[in-house]
PDB file of N, CA and C in Angstrom:
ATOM      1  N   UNK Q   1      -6.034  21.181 -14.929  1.00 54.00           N
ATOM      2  CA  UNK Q   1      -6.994  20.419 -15.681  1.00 54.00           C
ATOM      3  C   UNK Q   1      -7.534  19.324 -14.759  1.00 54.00           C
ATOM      4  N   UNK Q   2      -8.610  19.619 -14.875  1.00 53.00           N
ATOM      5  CA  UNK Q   2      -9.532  18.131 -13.607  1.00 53.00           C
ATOM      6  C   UNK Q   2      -9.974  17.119 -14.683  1.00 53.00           C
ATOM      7  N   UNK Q   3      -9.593  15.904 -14.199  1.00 53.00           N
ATOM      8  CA  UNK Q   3      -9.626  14.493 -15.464  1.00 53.00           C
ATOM      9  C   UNK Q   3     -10.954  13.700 -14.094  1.00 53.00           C
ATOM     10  N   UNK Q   4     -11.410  13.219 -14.807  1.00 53.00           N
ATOM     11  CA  UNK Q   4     -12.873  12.269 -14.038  1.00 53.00           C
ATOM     12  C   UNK Q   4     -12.540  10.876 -14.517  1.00 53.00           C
ATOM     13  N   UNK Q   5     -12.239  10.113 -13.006  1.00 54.00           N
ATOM     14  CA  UNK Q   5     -11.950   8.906 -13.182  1.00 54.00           C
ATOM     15  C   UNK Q   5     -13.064   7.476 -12.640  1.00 54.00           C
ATOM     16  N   UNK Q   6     -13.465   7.284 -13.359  1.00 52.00           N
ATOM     17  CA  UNK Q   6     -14.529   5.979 -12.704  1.00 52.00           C
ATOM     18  C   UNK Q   6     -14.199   5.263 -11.684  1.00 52.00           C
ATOM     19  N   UNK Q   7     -14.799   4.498 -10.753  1.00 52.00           N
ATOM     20  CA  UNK Q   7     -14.164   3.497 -10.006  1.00 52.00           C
ATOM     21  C   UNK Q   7     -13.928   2.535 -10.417  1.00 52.00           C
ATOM     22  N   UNK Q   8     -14.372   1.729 -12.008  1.00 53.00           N
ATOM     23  CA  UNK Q   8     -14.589   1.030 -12.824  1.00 53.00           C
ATOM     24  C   UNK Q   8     -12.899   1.034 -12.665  1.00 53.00           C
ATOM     25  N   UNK Q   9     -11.928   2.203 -13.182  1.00 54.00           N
ATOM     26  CA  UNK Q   9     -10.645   2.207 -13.129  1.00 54.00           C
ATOM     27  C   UNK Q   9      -9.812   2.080 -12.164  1.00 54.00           C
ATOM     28  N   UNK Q  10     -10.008   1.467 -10.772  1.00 53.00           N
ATOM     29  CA  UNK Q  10      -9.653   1.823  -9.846  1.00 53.00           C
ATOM     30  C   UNK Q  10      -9.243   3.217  -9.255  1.00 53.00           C
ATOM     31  N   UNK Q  11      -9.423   3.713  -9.342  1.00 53.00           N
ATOM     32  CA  UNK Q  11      -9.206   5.329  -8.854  1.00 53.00           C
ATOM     33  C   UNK Q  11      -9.939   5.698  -7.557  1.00 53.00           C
ATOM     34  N   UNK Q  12     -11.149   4.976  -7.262  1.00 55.00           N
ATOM     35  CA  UNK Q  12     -11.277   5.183  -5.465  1.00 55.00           C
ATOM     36  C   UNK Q  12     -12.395   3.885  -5.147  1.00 55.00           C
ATOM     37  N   UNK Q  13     -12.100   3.935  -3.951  1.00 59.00           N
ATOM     38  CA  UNK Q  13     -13.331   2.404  -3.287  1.00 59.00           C
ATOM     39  C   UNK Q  13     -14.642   3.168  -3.654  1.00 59.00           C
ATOM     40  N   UNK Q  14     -15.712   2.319  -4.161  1.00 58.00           N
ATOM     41  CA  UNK Q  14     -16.866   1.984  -3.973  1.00 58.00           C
ATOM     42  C   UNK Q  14     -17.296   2.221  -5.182  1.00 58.00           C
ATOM     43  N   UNK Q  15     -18.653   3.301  -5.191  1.00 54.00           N
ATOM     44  CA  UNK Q  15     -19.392   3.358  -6.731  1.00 54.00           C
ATOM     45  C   UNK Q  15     -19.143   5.130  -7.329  1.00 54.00           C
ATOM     46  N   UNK Q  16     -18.345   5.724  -6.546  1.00 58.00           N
ATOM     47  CA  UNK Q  16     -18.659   6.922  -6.851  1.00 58.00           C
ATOM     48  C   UNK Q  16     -17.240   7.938  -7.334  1.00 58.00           C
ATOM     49  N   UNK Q  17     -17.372   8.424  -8.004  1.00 64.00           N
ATOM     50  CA  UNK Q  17     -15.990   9.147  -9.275  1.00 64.00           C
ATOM     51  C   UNK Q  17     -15.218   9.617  -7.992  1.00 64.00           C
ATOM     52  N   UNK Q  18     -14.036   9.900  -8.610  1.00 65.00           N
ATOM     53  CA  UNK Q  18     -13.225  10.718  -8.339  1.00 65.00           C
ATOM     54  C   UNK Q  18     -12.329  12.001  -9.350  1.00 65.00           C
ATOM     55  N   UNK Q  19     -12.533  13.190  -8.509  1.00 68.00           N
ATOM     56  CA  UNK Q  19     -12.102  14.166  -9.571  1.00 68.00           C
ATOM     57  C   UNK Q  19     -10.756  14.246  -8.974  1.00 68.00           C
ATOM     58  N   UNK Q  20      -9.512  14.127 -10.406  1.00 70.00           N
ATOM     59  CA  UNK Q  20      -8.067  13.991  -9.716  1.00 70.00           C
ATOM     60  C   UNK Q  20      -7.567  15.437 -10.592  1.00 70.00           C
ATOM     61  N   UNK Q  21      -6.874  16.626 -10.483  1.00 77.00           N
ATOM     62  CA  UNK Q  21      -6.521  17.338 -10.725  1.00 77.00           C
ATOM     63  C   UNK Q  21      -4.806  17.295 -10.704  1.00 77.00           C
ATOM     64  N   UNK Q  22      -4.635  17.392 -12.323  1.00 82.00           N
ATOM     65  CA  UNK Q  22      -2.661  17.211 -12.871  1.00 82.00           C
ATOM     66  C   UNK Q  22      -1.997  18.014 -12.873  1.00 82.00           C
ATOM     67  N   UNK Q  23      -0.827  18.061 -12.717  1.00 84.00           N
ATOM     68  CA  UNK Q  23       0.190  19.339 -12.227  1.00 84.00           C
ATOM     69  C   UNK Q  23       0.584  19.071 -13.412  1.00 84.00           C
ATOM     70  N   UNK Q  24       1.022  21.135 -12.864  1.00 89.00           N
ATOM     71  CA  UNK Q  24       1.510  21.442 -14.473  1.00 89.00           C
ATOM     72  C   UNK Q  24       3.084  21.298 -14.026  1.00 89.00           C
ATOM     73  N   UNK Q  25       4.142  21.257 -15.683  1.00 89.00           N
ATOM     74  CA  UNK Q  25       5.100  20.982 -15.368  1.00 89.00           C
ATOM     75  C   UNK Q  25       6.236  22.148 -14.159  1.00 89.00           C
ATOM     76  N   UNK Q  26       5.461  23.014 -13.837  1.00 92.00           N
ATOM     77  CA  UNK Q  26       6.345  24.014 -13.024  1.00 92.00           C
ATOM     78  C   UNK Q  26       5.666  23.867 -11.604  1.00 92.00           C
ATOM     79  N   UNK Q  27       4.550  23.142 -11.664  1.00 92.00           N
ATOM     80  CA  UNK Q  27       4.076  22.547 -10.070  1.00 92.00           C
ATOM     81  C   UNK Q  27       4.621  21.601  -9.878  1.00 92.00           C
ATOM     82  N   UNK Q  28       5.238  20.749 -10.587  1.00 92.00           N
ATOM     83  CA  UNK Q  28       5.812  19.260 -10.528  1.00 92.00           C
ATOM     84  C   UNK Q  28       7.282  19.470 -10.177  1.00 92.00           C
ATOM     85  N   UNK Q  29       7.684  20.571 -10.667  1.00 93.00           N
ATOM     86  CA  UNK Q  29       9.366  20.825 -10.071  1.00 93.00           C
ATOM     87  C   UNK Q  29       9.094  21.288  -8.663  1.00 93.00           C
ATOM     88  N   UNK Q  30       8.307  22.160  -8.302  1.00 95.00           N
ATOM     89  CA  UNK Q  30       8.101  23.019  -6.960  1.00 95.00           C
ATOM     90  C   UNK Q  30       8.127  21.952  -6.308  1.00 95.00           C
ATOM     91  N   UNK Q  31       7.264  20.450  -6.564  1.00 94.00           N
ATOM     92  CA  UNK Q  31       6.928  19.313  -5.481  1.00 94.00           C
ATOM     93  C   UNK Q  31       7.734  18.745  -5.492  1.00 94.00           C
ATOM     94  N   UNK Q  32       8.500  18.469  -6.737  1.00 95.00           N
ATOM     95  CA  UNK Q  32       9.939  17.960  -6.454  1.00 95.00           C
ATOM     96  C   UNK Q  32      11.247  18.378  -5.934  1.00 95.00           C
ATOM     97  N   UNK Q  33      11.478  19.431  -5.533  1.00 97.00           N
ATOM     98  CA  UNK Q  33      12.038  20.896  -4.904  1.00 97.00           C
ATOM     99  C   UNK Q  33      12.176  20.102  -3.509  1.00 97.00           C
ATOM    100  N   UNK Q  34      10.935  19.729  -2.678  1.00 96.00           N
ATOM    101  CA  UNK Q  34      10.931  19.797  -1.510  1.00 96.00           C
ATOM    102  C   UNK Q  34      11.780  18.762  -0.857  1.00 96.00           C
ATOM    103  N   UNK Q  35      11.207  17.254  -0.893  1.00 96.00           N
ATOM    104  CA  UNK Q  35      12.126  16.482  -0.859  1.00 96.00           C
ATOM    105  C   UNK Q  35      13.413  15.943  -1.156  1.00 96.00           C
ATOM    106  N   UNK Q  36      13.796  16.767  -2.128  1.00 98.00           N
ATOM    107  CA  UNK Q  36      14.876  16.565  -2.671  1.00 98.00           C
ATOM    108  C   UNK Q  36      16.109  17.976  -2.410  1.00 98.00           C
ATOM    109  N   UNK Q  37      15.144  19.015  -1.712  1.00 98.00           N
ATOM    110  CA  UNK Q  37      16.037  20.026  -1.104  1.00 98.00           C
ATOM    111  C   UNK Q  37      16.588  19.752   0.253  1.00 98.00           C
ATOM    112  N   UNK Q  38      15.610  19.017   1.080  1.00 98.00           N
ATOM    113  CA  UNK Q  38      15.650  18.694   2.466  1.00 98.00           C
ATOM    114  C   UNK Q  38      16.794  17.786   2.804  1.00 98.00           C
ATOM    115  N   UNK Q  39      16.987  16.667   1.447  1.00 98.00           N
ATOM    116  CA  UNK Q  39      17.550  15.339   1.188  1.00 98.00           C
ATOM    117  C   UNK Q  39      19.502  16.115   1.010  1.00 98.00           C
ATOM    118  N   UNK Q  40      19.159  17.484   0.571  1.00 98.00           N
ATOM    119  CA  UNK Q  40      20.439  18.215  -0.296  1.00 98.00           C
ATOM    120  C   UNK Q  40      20.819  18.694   0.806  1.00 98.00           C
ATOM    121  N   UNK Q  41      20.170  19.541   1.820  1.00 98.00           N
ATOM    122  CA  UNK Q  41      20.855  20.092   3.030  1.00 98.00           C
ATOM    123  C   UNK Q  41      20.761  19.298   4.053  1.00 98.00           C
ATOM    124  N   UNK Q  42      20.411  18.095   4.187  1.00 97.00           N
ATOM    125  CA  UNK Q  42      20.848  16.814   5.256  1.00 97.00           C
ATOM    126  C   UNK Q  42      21.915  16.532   4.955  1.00 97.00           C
ATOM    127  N   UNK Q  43      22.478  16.252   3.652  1.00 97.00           N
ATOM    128  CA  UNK Q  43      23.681  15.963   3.046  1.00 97.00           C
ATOM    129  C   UNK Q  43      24.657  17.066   3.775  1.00 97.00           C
ATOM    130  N   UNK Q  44      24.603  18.018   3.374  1.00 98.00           N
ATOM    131  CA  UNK Q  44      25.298  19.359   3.672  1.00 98.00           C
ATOM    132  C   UNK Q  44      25.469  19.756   5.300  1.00 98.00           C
ATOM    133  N   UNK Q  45      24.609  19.667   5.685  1.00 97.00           N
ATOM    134  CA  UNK Q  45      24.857  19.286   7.178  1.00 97.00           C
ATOM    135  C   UNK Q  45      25.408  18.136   7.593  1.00 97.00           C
ATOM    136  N   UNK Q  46      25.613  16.978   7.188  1.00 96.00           N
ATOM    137  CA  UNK Q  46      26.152  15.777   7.602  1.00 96.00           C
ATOM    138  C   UNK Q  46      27.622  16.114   7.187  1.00 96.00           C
ATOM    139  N   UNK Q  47      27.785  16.398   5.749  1.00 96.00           N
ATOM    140  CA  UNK Q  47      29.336  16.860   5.528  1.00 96.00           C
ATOM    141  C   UNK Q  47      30.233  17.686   6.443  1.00 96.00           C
ATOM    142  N   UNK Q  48      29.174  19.013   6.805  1.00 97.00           N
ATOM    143  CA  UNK Q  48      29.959  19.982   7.248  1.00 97.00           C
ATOM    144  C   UNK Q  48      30.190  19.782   8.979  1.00 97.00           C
ATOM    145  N   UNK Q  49      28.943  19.103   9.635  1.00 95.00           N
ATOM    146  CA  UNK Q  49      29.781  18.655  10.147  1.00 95.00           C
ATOM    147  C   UNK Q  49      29.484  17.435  11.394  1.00 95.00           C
ATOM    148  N   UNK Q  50      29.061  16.521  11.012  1.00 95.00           N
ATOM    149  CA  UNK Q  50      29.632  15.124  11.230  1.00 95.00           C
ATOM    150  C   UNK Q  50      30.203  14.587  10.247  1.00 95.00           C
ATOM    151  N   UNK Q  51      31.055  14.618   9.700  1.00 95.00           N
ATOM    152  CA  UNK Q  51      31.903  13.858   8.742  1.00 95.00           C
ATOM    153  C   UNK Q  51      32.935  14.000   9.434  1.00 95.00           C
ATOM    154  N   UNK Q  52      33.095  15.791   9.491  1.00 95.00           N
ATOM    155  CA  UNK Q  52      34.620  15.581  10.162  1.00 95.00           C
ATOM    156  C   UNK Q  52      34.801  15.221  11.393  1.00 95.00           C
ATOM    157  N   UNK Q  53      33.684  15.403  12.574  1.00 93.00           N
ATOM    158  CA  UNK Q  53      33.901  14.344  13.782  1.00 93.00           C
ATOM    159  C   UNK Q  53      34.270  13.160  13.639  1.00 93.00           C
ATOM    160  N   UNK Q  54      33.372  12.493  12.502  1.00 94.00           N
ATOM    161  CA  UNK Q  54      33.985  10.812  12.539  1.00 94.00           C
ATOM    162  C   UNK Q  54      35.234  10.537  12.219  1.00 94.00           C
ATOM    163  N   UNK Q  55      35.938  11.664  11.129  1.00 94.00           N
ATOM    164  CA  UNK Q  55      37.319  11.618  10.678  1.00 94.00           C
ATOM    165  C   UNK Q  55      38.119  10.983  11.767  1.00 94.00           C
ATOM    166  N   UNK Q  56      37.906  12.240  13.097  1.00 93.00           N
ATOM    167  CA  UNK Q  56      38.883  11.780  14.314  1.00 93.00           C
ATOM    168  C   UNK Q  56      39.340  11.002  14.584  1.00 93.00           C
ATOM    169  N   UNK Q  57      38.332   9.844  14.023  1.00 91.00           N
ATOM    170  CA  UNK Q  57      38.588   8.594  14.787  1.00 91.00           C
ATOM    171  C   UNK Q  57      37.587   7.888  16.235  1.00 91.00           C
ATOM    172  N   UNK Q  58      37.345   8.903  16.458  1.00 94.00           N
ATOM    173  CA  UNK Q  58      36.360   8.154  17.749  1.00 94.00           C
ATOM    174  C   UNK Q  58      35.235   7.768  17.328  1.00 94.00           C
ATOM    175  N   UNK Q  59      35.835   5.926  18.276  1.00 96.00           N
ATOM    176  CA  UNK Q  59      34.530   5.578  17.811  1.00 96.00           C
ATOM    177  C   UNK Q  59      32.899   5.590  18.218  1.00 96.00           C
ATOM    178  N   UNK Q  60      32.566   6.516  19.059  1.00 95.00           N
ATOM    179  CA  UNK Q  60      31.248   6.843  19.443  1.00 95.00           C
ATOM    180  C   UNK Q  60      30.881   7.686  17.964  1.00 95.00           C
ATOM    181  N   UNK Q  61      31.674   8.758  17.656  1.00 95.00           N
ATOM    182  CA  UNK Q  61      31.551   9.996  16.599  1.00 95.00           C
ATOM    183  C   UNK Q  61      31.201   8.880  15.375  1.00 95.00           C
ATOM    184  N   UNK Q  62      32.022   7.903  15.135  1.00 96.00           N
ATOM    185  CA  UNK Q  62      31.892   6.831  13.604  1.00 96.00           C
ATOM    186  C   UNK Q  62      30.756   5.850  13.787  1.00 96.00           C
ATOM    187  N   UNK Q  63      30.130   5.239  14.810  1.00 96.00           N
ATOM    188  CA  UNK Q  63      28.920   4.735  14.990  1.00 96.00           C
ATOM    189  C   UNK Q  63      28.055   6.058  14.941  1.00 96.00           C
ATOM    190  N   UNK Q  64      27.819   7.150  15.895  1.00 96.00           N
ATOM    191  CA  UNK Q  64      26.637   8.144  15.240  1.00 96.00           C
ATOM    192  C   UNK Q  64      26.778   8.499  13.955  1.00 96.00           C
ATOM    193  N   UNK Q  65      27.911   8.793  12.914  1.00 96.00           N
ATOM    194  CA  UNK Q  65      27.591   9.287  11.860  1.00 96.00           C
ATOM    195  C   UNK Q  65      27.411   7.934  10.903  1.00 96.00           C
ATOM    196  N   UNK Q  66      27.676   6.772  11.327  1.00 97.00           N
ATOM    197  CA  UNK Q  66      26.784   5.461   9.995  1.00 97.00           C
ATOM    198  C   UNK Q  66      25.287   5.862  10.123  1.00 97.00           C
ATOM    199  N   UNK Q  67      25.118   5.778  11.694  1.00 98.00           N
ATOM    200  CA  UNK Q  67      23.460   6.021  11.938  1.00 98.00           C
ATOM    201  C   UNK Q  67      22.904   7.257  11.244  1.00 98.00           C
ATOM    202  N   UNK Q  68      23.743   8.217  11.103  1.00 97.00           N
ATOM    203  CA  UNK Q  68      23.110   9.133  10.731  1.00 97.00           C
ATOM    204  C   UNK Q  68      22.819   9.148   9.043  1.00 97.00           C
ATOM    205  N   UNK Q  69      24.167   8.661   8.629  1.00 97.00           N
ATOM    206  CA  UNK Q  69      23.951   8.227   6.935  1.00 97.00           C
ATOM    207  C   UNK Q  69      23.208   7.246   6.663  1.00 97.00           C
ATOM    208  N   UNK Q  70      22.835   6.132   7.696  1.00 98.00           N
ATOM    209  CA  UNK Q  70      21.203   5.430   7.294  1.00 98.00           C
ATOM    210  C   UNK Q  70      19.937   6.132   7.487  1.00 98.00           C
ATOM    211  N   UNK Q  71      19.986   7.074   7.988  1.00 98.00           N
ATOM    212  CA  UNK Q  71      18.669   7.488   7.903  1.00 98.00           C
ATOM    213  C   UNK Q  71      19.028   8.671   7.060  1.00 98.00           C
ATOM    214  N   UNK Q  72      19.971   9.700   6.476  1.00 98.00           N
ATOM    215  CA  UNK Q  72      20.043  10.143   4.931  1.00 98.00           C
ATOM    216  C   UNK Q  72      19.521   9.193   3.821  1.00 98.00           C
ATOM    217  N   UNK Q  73      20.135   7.706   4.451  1.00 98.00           N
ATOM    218  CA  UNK Q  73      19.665   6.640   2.974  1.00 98.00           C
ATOM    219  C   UNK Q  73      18.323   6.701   2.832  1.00 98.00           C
ATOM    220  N   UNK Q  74      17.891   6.470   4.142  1.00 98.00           N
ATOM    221  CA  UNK Q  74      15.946   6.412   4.505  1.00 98.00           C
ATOM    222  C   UNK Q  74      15.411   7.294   3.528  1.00 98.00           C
ATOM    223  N   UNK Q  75      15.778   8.506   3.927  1.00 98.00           N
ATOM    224  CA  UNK Q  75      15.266   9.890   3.361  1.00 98.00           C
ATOM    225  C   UNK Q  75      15.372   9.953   2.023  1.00 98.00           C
ATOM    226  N   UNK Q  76      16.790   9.614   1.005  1.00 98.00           N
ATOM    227  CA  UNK Q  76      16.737   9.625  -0.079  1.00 98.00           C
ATOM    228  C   UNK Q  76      15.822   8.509  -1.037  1.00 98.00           C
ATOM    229  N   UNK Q  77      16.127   7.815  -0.456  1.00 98.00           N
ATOM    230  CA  UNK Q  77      15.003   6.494  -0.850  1.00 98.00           C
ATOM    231  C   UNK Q  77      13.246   7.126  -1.005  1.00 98.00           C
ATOM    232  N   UNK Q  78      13.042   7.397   0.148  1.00 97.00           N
ATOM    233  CA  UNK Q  78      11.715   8.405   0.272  1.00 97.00           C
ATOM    234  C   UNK Q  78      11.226   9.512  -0.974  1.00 97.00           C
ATOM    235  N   UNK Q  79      12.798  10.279  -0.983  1.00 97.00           N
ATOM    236  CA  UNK Q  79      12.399  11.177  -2.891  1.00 97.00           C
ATOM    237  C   UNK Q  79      12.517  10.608  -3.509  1.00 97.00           C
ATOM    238  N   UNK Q  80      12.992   9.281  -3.640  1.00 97.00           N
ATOM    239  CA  UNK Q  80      13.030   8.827  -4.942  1.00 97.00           C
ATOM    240  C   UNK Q  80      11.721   8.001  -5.467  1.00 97.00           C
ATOM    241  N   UNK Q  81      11.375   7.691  -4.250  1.00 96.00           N
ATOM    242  CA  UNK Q  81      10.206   6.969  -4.754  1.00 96.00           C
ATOM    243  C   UNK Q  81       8.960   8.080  -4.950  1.00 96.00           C
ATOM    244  N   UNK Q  82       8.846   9.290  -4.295  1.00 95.00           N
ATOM    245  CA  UNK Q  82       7.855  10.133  -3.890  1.00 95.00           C
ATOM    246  C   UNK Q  82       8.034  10.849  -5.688  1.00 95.00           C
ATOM    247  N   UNK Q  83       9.243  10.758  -5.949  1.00 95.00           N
ATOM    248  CA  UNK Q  83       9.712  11.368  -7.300  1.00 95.00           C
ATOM    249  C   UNK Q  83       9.381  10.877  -8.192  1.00 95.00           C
ATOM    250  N   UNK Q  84       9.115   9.577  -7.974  1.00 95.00           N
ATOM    251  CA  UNK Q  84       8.312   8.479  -9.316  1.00 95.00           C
ATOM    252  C   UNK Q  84       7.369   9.029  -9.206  1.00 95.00           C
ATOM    253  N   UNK Q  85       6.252   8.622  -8.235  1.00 93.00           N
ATOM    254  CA  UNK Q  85       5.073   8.959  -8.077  1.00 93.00           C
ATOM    255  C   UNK Q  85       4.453  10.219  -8.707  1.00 93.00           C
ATOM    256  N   UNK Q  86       5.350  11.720  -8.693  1.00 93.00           N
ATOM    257  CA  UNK Q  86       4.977  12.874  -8.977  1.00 93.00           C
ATOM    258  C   UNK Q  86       4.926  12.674 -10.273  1.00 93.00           C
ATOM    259  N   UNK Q  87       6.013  12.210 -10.873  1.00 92.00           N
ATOM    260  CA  UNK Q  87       6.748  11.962 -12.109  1.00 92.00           C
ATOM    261  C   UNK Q  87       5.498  11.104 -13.236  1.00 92.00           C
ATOM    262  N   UNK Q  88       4.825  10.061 -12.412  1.00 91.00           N
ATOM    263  CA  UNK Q  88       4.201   9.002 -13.082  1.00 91.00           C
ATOM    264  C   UNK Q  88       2.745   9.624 -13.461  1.00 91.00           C
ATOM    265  N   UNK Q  89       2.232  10.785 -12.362  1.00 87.00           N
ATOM    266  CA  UNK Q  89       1.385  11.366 -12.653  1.00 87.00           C
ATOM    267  C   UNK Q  89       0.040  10.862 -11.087  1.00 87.00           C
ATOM    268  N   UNK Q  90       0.540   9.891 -10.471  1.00 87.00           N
ATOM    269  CA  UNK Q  90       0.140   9.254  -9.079  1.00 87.00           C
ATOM    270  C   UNK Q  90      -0.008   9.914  -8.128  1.00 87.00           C
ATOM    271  N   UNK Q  91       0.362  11.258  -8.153  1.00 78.00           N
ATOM    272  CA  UNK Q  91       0.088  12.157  -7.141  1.00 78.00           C
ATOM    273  C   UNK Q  91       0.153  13.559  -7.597  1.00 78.00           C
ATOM    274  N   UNK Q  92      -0.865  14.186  -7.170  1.00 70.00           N
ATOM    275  CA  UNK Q  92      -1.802  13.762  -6.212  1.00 70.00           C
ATOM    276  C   UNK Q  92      -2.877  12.966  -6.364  1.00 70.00           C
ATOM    277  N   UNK Q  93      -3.276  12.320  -5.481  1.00 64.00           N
ATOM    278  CA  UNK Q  93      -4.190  11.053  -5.675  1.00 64.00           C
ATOM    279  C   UNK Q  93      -5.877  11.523  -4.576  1.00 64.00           C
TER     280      UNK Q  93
END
């Protein structure tokens, strides 16, 4: 369904419409699928296996795998907000 939004509404700079087209609810899982699959097998790869390197004890192995679980945090943070957005109806924009 294509909805016609004025600029009056903010919906784009200057004087001229924008046509925004809404996902249906089985396009909205597919888009939510992605980031949140990528987010699922980063996990799964970090478990299987840097987790158990850091177990060892060494500490080079336990400094790379914090680094590596901050940027899992990065990433999850990223679907979650990208997940509002789909969710709120904000994208695509």
């Amino acid at each position: 369904m294509l909805e016609r939004q004025s600029a009056s509404q903010g919906a784009m700079r200057g004087d001229a419409a924008q046509v925004q087209r809404r996902l249906t609810t089985s396009e909205r899982v597919r888009v939510l699928l992605v980031p949140w699959g990528f987010v699922a097998l980063y996990a799964a790869i970090y478990v299987g296996l840097v987790l158990p390197r850091a177990a060892s004890g060494h500490v080079l192995a336990v400094i790379v795998a914090a680094i590596i679980a901050c940027v899992w945090l990065v990433f999850a943070v990223a679907a979650v907000t990208f997940s509002r957005d789909v969710l709120a109806g904000r994208w695509p924009a």
